[in-house]
Tab-separated table of C-alpha atoms and ligand atoms in Angstrom:
chain	number	residue	atom	x	y	z
A	1	MET	CA	42.253	28.526	6.552
A	2	ASN	CA	45.232	30.756	6.303
A	3	HIS	CA	45.110	33.574	8.821
A	4	PRO	CA	47.703	36.285	8.250
A	5	SER	CA	49.243	37.364	11.528
A	6	PRO	CA	48.379	40.887	12.726
A	7	GLY	CA	50.377	43.531	10.931
A	8	GLN	CA	51.334	41.179	8.134
A	9	LYS	CA	50.268	42.517	4.758
A	10	ARG	CA	48.482	40.144	2.466
A	11	ALA	CA	49.757	40.311	-1.095
A	12	LEU	CA	47.238	41.902	-3.483
A	13	ALA	CA	45.497	39.340	-5.650
A	14	VAL	CA	45.869	40.330	-9.294
A	15	ARG	CA	42.684	39.656	-11.232
A	16	GLN	CA	43.314	37.038	-13.914
A	17	VAL	CA	41.624	36.705	-17.291
A	18	GLU	CA	38.604	34.402	-17.216
A	19	GLN	CA	37.438	34.783	-20.774
A	20	VAL	CA	38.606	36.508	-23.959
A	21	LEU	CA	36.039	38.042	-26.318
A	22	PRO	CA	37.145	38.984	-29.850
A	23	GLY	CA	35.478	42.022	-31.430
A	24	ARG	CA	33.087	40.820	-34.141
A	25	PRO	CA	32.504	42.963	-37.261
A	26	THR	CA	28.883	43.934	-37.683
A	27	HIS	CA	26.801	46.969	-38.567
A	28	ASP	CA	24.107	48.947	-36.818
A	29	GLY	CA	22.145	52.160	-37.287
A	30	ALA	CA	21.969	53.108	-40.979
A	31	GLY	CA	24.784	50.803	-42.111
A	32	VAL	CA	27.517	51.925	-39.713
A	33	LYS	CA	30.344	49.397	-39.670
A	34	LEU	CA	31.524	48.575	-36.182
A	35	LEU	CA	33.069	45.937	-33.968
A	36	ARG	CA	30.686	44.464	-31.442
A	37	VAL	CA	33.030	43.553	-28.639
A	38	TYR	CA	30.488	42.469	-26.068
A	39	SER	CA	26.766	42.151	-26.019
A	40	TYR	CA	24.657	40.856	-23.110
A	41	SER	CA	23.172	37.397	-23.353
A	42	PRO	CA	21.899	35.065	-20.633
A	43	ASP	CA	25.109	33.049	-21.160
A	44	LEU	CA	27.417	36.047	-21.089
A	45	ASN	CA	26.438	38.621	-18.513
A	46	LEU	CA	29.047	41.171	-17.476
A	47	ASP	CA	26.491	42.712	-15.082
A	48	PRO	CA	25.889	45.704	-15.156
A	49	PHE	CA	27.503	46.134	-18.597
A	50	LEU	CA	25.200	45.408	-21.518
A	51	MET	CA	27.227	46.203	-24.615
A	52	LEU	CA	30.525	47.533	-25.933
A	53	ASP	CA	31.007	48.620	-29.552
A	54	GLU	CA	34.093	50.106	-31.176
A	55	PHE	CA	33.809	52.017	-34.434
A	56	ALA	CA	37.079	52.751	-36.200
A	57	THR	CA	37.352	53.580	-39.879
A	58	ASP	CA	38.845	56.034	-42.348
A	59	GLU	CA	36.119	55.338	-44.921
A	60	ALA	CA	33.196	57.770	-44.824
A	61	SER	CA	30.913	55.145	-46.379
A	62	ASP	CA	31.387	53.051	-43.227
A	63	TYR	CA	29.886	55.703	-40.945
A	64	ILE	CA	28.081	58.343	-43.010
A	65	GLY	CA	24.616	56.832	-42.433
A	66	GLY	CA	24.957	57.358	-38.679
A	67	PHE	CA	22.261	56.358	-36.240
A	68	PRO	CA	18.976	58.077	-37.203
A	69	ASP	CA	16.133	58.433	-34.659
A	70	HIS	CA	15.880	55.459	-32.303
A	71	PRO	CA	14.686	54.948	-28.724
A	72	HIS	CA	16.342	53.777	-25.505
A	73	ARG	CA	14.806	52.888	-22.141
A	74	GLY	CA	16.122	51.440	-18.897
A	75	PHE	CA	19.892	51.947	-19.036
A	76	GLU	CA	22.773	54.354	-19.719
A	77	THR	CA	24.783	54.872	-22.891
A	78	VAL	CA	28.338	56.161	-22.836
A	79	THR	CA	29.812	57.483	-26.067
A	80	TYR	CA	33.552	58.154	-26.115
A	81	MET	CA	35.058	59.700	-29.224
A	82	LEU	CA	38.740	59.447	-30.127
A	83	ASP	CA	38.563	60.865	-33.665
A	84	GLY	CA	35.795	62.567	-35.583
A	85	ARG	CA	32.617	64.382	-34.574
A	86	MET	CA	29.203	63.033	-33.690
A	87	LEU	CA	26.069	65.098	-33.026
A	88	HIS	CA	23.434	63.812	-30.624
A	89	GLN	CA	19.924	65.313	-30.847
A	90	ASP	CA	16.899	64.046	-28.952
A	91	HIS	CA	13.116	64.476	-28.904
A	92	MET	CA	13.319	66.899	-25.968
A	93	GLY	CA	15.545	69.322	-27.847
A	94	ASN	CA	18.848	68.357	-26.225
A	95	ARG	CA	21.906	68.637	-28.456
A	96	GLY	CA	25.417	67.460	-27.826
A	97	ASP	CA	28.264	67.823	-30.287
A	98	LEU	CA	30.996	65.335	-29.450
A	99	GLY	CA	34.518	65.964	-30.730
A	100	PRO	CA	37.789	64.060	-30.309
A	101	GLY	CA	38.308	63.000	-26.698
A	102	ASP	CA	34.813	63.998	-25.549
A	103	VAL	CA	32.386	61.778	-23.659
A	104	GLN	CA	28.620	61.795	-23.476
A	105	TRP	CA	27.079	59.916	-20.570
A	106	MET	CA	23.361	59.582	-21.248
A	107	THR	CA	20.972	58.150	-18.688
A	108	ALA	CA	18.109	57.060	-20.919
A	109	GLY	CA	15.908	56.302	-17.902
A	110	ARG	CA	12.226	56.147	-18.865
A	111	GLY	CA	12.921	57.030	-22.438
A	112	VAL	CA	14.897	58.946	-25.010
A	113	ILE	CA	14.439	59.070	-28.765
A	114	HIS	CA	17.569	60.397	-30.352
A	115	SER	CA	19.827	60.414	-33.368
A	116	GLU	CA	23.612	60.148	-33.376
A	117	MET	CA	24.967	61.489	-36.649
A	118	PRO	CA	28.520	62.022	-37.939
A	119	GLN	CA	29.434	65.685	-38.451
A	120	GLN	CA	31.962	65.023	-41.189
A	121	THR	CA	31.906	63.659	-44.708
A	122	GLU	CA	35.493	62.450	-44.783
A	123	GLY	CA	38.319	61.534	-42.460
A	124	ARG	CA	38.693	59.193	-39.551
A	125	MET	CA	35.906	58.251	-37.161
A	126	HIS	CA	36.948	56.333	-34.071
A	127	GLY	CA	35.182	55.813	-30.788
A	128	PHE	CA	33.254	53.572	-28.473
A	129	GLN	CA	29.752	53.100	-27.228
A	130	LEU	CA	29.180	51.353	-23.934
A	131	TRP	CA	25.805	50.450	-22.405
A	132	ILE	CA	25.461	50.169	-18.641
A	133	ASN	CA	22.329	48.845	-17.003
A	134	LEU	CA	20.305	50.706	-14.365
A	135	PRO	CA	18.862	49.107	-11.226
A	136	SER	CA	15.070	48.604	-11.300
A	137	GLY	CA	14.452	51.665	-9.108
A	138	GLU	CA	16.186	53.946	-11.649
A	139	LYS	CA	14.989	52.519	-14.949
A	140	MET	CA	12.071	54.946	-15.163
A	141	CYS	CA	13.954	58.021	-13.918
A	142	PRO	CA	13.900	61.191	-16.036
A	143	PRO	CA	16.501	61.138	-18.810
A	144	ALA	CA	19.751	62.951	-18.012
A	145	TYR	CA	22.869	63.916	-19.898
A	146	ARG	CA	26.393	64.619	-18.960
A	147	ASP	CA	28.402	66.013	-21.857
A	148	ILE	CA	32.044	65.995	-20.831
A	149	PRO	CA	34.536	67.880	-22.941
A	150	SER	CA	37.921	66.202	-23.158
A	151	PRO	CA	39.848	68.844	-21.138
A	152	SER	CA	37.659	68.277	-18.081
A	153	MET	CA	38.809	64.669	-17.758
A	154	PRO	CA	42.108	64.352	-15.851
A	155	MET	CA	45.055	62.994	-17.846
A	156	VAL	CA	47.448	61.444	-15.337
A	157	ASP	CA	50.984	60.143	-15.907
A	158	LEU	CA	51.436	56.476	-15.056
A	159	LEU	CA	53.595	55.933	-11.974
A	160	ASP	CA	56.383	54.322	-14.042
A	161	GLY	CA	56.315	57.159	-16.588
A	162	SER	CA	55.378	54.790	-19.420
A	163	GLY	CA	52.182	56.547	-20.433
A	164	THR	CA	48.975	58.232	-19.345
A	165	VAL	CA	45.583	57.430	-17.872
A	166	LYS	CA	42.515	59.420	-18.848
A	167	VAL	CA	40.141	59.297	-15.887
A	168	ILE	CA	36.639	59.264	-17.374
A	169	ALA	CA	34.546	57.819	-14.541
A	170	GLY	CA	35.284	56.937	-10.938
A	171	THR	CA	38.506	57.571	-9.092
A	172	TYR	CA	41.985	56.534	-10.184
A	173	SER	CA	44.161	55.640	-7.191
A	174	ASN	CA	47.395	56.982	-8.739
A	175	GLY	CA	49.441	55.262	-6.039
A	176	LEU	CA	48.297	57.060	-2.910
A	177	ASP	CA	47.277	60.310	-4.571
A	178	PRO	CA	43.741	59.617	-5.853
A	179	ILE	CA	42.377	61.535	-8.820
A	180	SER	CA	38.655	61.674	-9.495
A	181	GLY	CA	37.090	61.793	-12.918
A	182	PRO	CA	34.069	63.994	-13.670
A	183	LEU	CA	31.597	61.110	-13.490
A	184	GLN	CA	30.851	60.108	-9.911
A	185	GLY	CA	27.965	59.117	-7.678
A	186	MET	CA	26.219	56.502	-9.794
A	187	THR	CA	24.643	53.475	-8.102
A	188	THR	CA	26.771	51.052	-10.120
A	189	ALA	CA	29.945	53.000	-9.186
A	190	PRO	CA	31.527	52.634	-12.616
A	191	LYS	CA	35.202	53.210	-13.201
A	192	MET	CA	36.286	53.957	-16.750
A	193	PHE	CA	39.883	54.666	-17.673
A	194	ASP	CA	41.520	55.049	-21.088
A	195	VAL	CA	45.185	54.084	-20.807
A	196	GLN	CA	47.945	54.563	-23.331
A	197	MET	CA	51.475	53.359	-22.733
A	198	GLY	CA	54.732	52.762	-24.561
A	199	ALA	CA	56.701	49.509	-24.541
A	200	HIS	CA	57.210	47.657	-21.256
A	201	GLY	CA	54.944	49.844	-19.172
A	202	GLN	CA	52.786	48.765	-16.296
A	203	PHE	CA	49.321	49.772	-15.150
A	204	LEU	CA	48.357	48.488	-11.717
A	205	GLU	CA	45.138	49.665	-10.130
A	206	PRO	CA	43.003	48.448	-7.226
A	207	LEU	CA	39.439	47.493	-8.145
A	208	THR	CA	36.701	46.795	-5.638
A	209	PRO	CA	36.525	43.026	-5.051
A	210	GLY	CA	33.237	41.627	-6.330
A	211	HIS	CA	32.836	44.311	-8.983
A	212	THR	CA	32.616	43.184	-12.590
A	213	ALA	CA	35.693	44.252	-14.547
A	214	PHE	CA	37.217	43.967	-17.982
A	215	VAL	CA	40.065	45.331	-20.090
A	216	TYR	CA	39.545	46.086	-23.775
A	217	VAL	CA	42.812	46.332	-25.709
A	218	TYR	CA	42.180	48.435	-28.804
A	219	GLU	CA	45.736	49.013	-29.963
A	220	GLY	CA	48.911	46.962	-29.524
A	221	GLU	CA	49.186	43.941	-27.317
A	222	ALA	CA	49.498	43.486	-23.577
A	223	LEU	CA	49.670	41.043	-20.731
A	224	VAL	CA	46.509	41.304	-18.689
A	225	GLY	CA	47.372	39.505	-15.476
A	226	ASP	CA	49.389	36.608	-16.938
A	227	GLU	CA	47.573	36.352	-20.262
A	228	ARG	CA	48.587	37.863	-23.581
A	229	ILE	CA	45.719	39.858	-25.109
A	230	GLY	CA	45.839	41.124	-28.681
A	231	ALA	CA	44.280	44.241	-30.142
A	232	ARG	CA	40.491	44.304	-30.399
A	233	HIS	CA	40.031	41.678	-27.734
A	234	LEU	CA	38.234	42.099	-24.443
A	235	ALA	CA	39.615	40.321	-21.380
A	236	VAL	CA	36.965	39.505	-18.785
A	237	LEU	CA	38.603	39.598	-15.364
A	238	GLY	CA	37.979	37.173	-12.522
A	239	ASP	CA	37.726	38.444	-8.983
A	240	GLY	CA	40.623	39.870	-6.999
A	241	ASP	CA	41.962	43.139	-5.637
A	242	CYS	CA	43.582	44.799	-8.634
A	243	VAL	CA	43.989	44.858	-12.379
A	244	GLN	CA	47.471	44.625	-13.856
A	245	VAL	CA	48.267	45.358	-17.500
A	246	THR	CA	51.810	45.183	-18.857
A	247	SER	CA	52.586	46.405	-22.342
A	248	LEU	CA	54.888	44.400	-24.608
A	249	GLU	CA	57.070	45.801	-27.417
A	250	GLY	CA	54.987	48.599	-28.879
A	251	ASP	CA	52.476	51.296	-28.008
A	252	THR	CA	49.381	49.931	-26.362
A	253	ARG	CA	45.990	51.472	-25.734
A	254	PHE	CA	43.217	49.953	-23.678
A	255	LEU	CA	40.053	50.718	-21.742
A	256	VAL	CA	39.634	49.545	-18.159
A	257	LEU	CA	36.040	49.214	-16.928
A	258	SER	CA	34.600	48.082	-13.648
A	259	ALA	CA	31.242	48.474	-11.909
A	260	ALA	CA	29.083	46.987	-9.197
A	261	PRO	CA	26.829	44.193	-10.452
A	262	ILE	CA	23.095	44.876	-10.093
A	263	GLY	CA	22.014	41.252	-9.697
A	264	GLU	CA	18.518	41.663	-11.134
A	265	PRO	CA	16.814	39.865	-14.053
A	266	VAL	CA	17.668	41.364	-17.449
A	267	VAL	CA	15.063	41.338	-20.200
A	268	GLN	CA	16.317	43.031	-23.344
A	269	TYR	CA	14.469	43.816	-26.532
A	270	GLY	CA	16.835	45.804	-28.754
A	271	PRO	CA	17.157	49.291	-27.243
A	272	PHE	CA	14.877	48.547	-24.256
A	273	VAL	CA	16.388	46.851	-21.214
A	274	MET	CA	14.014	46.131	-18.339
A	275	ASN	CA	13.491	43.503	-15.628
A	276	THR	CA	10.369	41.745	-16.932
A	277	ARG	CA	8.654	40.902	-20.191
A	278	GLU	CA	5.647	43.007	-19.172
A	279	GLU	CA	7.883	46.066	-18.768
A	280	ILE	CA	9.296	45.454	-22.253
A	281	GLU	CA	5.801	45.214	-23.726
A	282	GLN	CA	4.950	48.470	-21.958
A	283	ALA	CA	8.087	50.127	-23.364
A	284	VAL	CA	7.172	49.080	-26.916
A	285	ARG	CA	3.602	50.327	-26.379
A	286	HIS	CA	4.775	53.635	-24.923
A	287	TYR	CA	7.184	54.131	-27.821
A	288	GLN	CA	4.606	53.263	-30.460
A	289	THR	CA	1.996	55.558	-28.921
A	290	GLY	CA	4.342	58.529	-28.518
A	291	LYS	CA	4.580	58.386	-24.713
A	292	PHE	CA	8.356	58.691	-24.519
B	1	LIG	MN1	21.462	55.634	-29.233
């Protein structure tokens, strides 16, 4: 055992990459082309994260079909647009029109039936959808929405001046001058940052030890800890005190995500994510009999 003497500061342990997941081209909804970066399986569980998709295309035919009416139960969906417009409409009459830079944080809870449809017939569509699980006690909560327009998310200069951090969820330490994003107070305490930096920049941020964390590089190339990660690859981080990302020659953009693991059984059937098979059967029954 190595006991640091009183007053001696222990060096921060940088989280290192444990696994690299390449985005895999697929399609979902009504023929929308996307990259499935991560998807929960019993062998690959980034608890509480369930899924990450990136959609990025200039071809209308890749996105025009959108995501017509479909249900969700038992978790949260986070949609983050970079380019293009997407309209969300659900069975309770909620509407949310997402434009470039906007975020919609939807707690599906006991059930939402909604559509997510592009509001353009040409031009670029680029964004992400992330699914985050809910603990058993919140899976049947009433659905809730947080529509967050881009200007209400803080855009903070990196300490070395190499770029910016958009603080979407949780608090960014910003050295010793913390800056909170609009999304706070969730049981899983998610942090979500969108970072862009020029060449040879550094992003260094404390993350709660024990929380699940990953970095998704979506443009350029960077060192995550000591490992080189190319565009459209997700780096799963091992445990430690902080995440460190260093950009190489060009512009680099990446998402940083962390959250507290829930540690409960996950039973997923498409858009329903519950704890037991019986709860899944109930969800299917409720959906089929119009009880959402
Ligand atoms: Mn959906």
